[in-house]
mmCIF file of C-alpha atoms in Angstrom:
data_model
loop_
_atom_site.group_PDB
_atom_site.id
_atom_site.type_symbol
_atom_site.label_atom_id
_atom_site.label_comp_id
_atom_site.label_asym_id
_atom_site.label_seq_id
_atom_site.Cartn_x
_atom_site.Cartn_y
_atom_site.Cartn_z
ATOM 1 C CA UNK A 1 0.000 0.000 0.000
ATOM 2 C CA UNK A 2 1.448 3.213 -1.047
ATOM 3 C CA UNK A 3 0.770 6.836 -0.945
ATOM 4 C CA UNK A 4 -0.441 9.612 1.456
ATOM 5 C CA UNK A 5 -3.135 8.969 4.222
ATOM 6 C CA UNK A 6 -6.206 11.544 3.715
ATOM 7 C CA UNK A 7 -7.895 12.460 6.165
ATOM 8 C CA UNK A 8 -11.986 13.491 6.048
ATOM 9 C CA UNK A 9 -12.462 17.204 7.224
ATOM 10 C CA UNK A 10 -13.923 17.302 10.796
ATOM 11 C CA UNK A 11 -13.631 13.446 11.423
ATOM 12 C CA UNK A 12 -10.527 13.477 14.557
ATOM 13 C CA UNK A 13 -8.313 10.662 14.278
ATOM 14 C CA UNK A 14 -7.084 8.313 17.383
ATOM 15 C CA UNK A 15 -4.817 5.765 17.636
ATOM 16 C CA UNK A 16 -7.380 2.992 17.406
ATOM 17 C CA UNK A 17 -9.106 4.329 14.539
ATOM 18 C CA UNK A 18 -9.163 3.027 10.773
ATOM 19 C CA UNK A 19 -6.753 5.598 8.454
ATOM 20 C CA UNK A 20 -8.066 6.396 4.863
ATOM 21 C CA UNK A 21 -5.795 5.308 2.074
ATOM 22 C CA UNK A 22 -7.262 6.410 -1.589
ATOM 23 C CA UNK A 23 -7.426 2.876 -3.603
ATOM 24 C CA UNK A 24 -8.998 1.765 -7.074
ATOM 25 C CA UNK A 25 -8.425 -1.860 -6.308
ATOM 26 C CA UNK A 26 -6.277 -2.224 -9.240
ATOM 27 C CA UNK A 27 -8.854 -0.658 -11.917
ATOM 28 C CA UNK A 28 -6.303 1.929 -13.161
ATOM 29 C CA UNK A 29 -3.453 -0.853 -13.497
ATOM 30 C CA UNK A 30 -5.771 -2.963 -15.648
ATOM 31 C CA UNK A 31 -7.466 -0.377 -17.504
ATOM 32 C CA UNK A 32 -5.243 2.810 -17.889
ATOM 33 C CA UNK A 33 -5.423 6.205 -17.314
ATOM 34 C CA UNK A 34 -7.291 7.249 -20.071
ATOM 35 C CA UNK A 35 -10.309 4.846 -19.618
ATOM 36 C CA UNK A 36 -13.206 6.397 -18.554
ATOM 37 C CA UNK A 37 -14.898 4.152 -15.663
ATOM 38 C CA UNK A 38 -17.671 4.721 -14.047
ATOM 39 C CA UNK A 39 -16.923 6.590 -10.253
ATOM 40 C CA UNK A 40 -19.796 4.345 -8.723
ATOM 41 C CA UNK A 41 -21.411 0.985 -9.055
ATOM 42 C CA UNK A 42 -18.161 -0.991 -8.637
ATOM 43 C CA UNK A 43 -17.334 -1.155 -4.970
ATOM 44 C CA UNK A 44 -18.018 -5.095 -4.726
ATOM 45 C CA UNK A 45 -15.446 -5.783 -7.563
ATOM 46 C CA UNK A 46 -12.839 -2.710 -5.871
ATOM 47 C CA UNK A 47 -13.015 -3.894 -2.805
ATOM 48 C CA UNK A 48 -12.585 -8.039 -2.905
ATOM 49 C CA UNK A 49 -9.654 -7.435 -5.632
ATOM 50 C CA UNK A 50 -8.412 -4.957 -2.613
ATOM 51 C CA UNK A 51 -9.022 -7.560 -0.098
ATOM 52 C CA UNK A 52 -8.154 -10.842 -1.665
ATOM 53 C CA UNK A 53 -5.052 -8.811 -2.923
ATOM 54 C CA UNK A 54 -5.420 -9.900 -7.012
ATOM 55 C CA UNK A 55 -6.232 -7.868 -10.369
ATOM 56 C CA UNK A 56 -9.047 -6.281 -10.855
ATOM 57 C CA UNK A 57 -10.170 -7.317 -14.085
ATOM 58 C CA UNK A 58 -9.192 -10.687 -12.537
ATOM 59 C CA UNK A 59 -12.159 -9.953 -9.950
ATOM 60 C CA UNK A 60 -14.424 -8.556 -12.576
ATOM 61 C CA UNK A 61 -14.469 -11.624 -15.040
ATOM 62 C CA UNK A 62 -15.345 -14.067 -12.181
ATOM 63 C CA UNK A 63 -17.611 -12.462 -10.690
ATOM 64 C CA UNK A 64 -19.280 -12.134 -13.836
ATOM 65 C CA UNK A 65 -18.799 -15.589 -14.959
ATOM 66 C CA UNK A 66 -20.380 -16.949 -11.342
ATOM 67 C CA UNK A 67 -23.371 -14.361 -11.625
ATOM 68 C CA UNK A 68 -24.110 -15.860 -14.958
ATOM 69 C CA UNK A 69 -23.810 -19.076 -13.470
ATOM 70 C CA UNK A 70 -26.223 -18.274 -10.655
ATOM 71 C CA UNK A 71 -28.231 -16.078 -12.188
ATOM 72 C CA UNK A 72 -27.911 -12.991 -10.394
ATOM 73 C CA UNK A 73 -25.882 -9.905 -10.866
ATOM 74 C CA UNK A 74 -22.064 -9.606 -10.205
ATOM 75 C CA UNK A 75 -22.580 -6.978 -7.255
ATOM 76 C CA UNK A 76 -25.408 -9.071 -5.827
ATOM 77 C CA UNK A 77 -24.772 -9.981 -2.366
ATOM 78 C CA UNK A 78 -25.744 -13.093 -3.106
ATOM 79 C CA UNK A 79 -22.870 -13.446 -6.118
ATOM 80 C CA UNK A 80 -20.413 -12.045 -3.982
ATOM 81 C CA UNK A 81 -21.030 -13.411 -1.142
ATOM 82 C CA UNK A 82 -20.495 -17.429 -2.909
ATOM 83 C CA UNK A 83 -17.857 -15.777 -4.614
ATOM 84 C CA UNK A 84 -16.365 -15.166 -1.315
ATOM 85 C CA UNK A 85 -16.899 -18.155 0.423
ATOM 86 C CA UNK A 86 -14.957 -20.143 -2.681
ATOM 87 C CA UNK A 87 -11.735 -18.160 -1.400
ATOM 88 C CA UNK A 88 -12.173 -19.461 1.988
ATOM 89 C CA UNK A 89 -13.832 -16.027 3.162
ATOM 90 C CA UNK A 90 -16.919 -16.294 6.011
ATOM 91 C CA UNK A 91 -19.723 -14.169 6.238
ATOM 92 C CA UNK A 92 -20.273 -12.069 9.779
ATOM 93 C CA UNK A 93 -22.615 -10.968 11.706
ATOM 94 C CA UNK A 94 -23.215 -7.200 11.992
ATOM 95 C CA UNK A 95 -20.958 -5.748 14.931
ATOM 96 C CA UNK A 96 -22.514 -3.774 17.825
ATOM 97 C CA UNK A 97 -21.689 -2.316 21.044
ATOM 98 C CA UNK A 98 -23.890 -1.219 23.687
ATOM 99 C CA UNK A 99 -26.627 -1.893 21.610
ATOM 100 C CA UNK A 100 -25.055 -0.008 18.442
ATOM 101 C CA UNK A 101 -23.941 -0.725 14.939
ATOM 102 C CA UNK A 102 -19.726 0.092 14.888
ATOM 103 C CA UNK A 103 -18.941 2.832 12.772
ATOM 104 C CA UNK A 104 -16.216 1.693 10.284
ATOM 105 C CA UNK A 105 -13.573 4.458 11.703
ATOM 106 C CA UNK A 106 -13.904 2.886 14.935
ATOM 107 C CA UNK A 107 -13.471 -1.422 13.394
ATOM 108 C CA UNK A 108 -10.316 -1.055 15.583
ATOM 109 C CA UNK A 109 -11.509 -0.813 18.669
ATOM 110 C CA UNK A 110 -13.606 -4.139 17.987
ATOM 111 C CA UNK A 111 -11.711 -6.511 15.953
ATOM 112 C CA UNK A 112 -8.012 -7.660 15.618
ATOM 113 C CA UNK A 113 -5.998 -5.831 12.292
ATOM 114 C CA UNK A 114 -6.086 -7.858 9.857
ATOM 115 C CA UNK A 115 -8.104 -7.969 6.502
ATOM 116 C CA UNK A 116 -12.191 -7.267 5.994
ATOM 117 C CA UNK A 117 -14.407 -6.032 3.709
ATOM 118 C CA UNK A 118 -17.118 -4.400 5.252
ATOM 119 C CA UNK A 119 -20.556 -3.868 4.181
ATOM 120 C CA UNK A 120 -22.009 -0.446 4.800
ATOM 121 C CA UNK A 121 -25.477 0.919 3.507
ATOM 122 C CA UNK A 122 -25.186 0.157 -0.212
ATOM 123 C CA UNK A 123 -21.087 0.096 -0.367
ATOM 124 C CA UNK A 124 -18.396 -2.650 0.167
ATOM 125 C CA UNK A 125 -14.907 -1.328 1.384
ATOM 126 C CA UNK A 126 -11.715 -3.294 2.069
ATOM 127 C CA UNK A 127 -9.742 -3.048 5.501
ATOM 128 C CA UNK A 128 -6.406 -4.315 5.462
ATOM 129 C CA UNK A 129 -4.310 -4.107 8.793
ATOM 130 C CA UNK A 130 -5.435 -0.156 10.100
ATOM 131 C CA UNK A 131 -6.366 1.292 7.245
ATOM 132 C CA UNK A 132 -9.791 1.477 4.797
ATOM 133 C CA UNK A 133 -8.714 1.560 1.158
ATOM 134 C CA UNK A 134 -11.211 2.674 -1.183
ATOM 135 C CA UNK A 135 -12.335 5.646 -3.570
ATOM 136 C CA UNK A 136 -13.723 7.370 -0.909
ATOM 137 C CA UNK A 137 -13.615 8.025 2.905
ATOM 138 C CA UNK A 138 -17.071 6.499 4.401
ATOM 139 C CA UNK A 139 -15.474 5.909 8.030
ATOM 140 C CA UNK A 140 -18.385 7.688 9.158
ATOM 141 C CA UNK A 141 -20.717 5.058 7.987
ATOM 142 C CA UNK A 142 -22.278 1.827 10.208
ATOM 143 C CA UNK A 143 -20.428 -1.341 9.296
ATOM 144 C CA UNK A 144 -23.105 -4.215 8.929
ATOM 145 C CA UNK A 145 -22.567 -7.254 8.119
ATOM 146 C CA UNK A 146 -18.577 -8.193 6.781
ATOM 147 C CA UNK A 147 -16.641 -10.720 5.669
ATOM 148 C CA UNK A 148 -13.227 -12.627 6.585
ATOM 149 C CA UNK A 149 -10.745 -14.949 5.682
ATOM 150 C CA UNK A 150 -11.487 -18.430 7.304
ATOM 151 C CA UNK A 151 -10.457 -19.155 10.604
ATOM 152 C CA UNK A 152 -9.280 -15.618 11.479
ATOM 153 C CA UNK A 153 -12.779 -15.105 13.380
ATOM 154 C CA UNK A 154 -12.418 -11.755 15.439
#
């Protein structure tokens, strides 16, 4: 992981909170500068090739291949989520203390580092070790349900 930590205006870091790295998940590598993509509607493929650390247009053909396969649509929780499991990656309950959802700058102070992708309202995002990589900063968003390699249960 390279380049400068942002930070979102008016949200104060701790120690034991998430830092915000800007990340594509490889889509400028495999497509170039000058190819227009979409700035939405690809967070599920951005953040499992962040995660699962491969290419991707790697993690764009198979998830299309499998939603085919299944029927659905490559950004369908259901797609992803099989799509998932096959690399040995469980499904998790939604995280809460005192009654509360966990914000995702705060994942720290309730799980181990390590690696995650987290679902937020509409919007996956990829935690490796203390930092969120992704387009955009939603730290301030409720994590719900997330995912995790096998046998790394937090």
């Amino acid at each position: 992981m390279t380049g400068p930590y942002v930070l979102t205006k008016g949200l104060r870091m701790g120690d034991d909170q998430l830092k915000f790295e800007e990340n594509d998940g490889g889509r400028r590598e495999d497509y170039g500068k000058g190819h227009k993509l979409p700035k939405q509607g690809d967070c599920v493929v951005r953040a499992i090739a962040t995660a699962l650390e491969q290419g991707y247009k790697e993690t764009l053909v198979d998830l299309c291949e499998l939603s085919i396969e299944m029927g659905g649509l490559p950004n369908g929780d259901r797609v992803y989520g099989a799509y998932l499991k096959s690399k040995g990656w469980e499904k998790r309950k939604t995280l809460r203390h005192g009654g509360k959802k966990v914000r995702v700058r705060d994942w720290l102070k309730h799980t181990p580092a390590g690696r995650y992708i987290i679902h937020t309202t509409k919007h996956l995002t990829a935690v490796i070790g203390d930092t969120m990589l992704d387009t955009w900063d939603c730290r301030k968003a409720c994590a719900n349900i997330y995912y995790e390699p096998a046998g790394e249960a937090s």
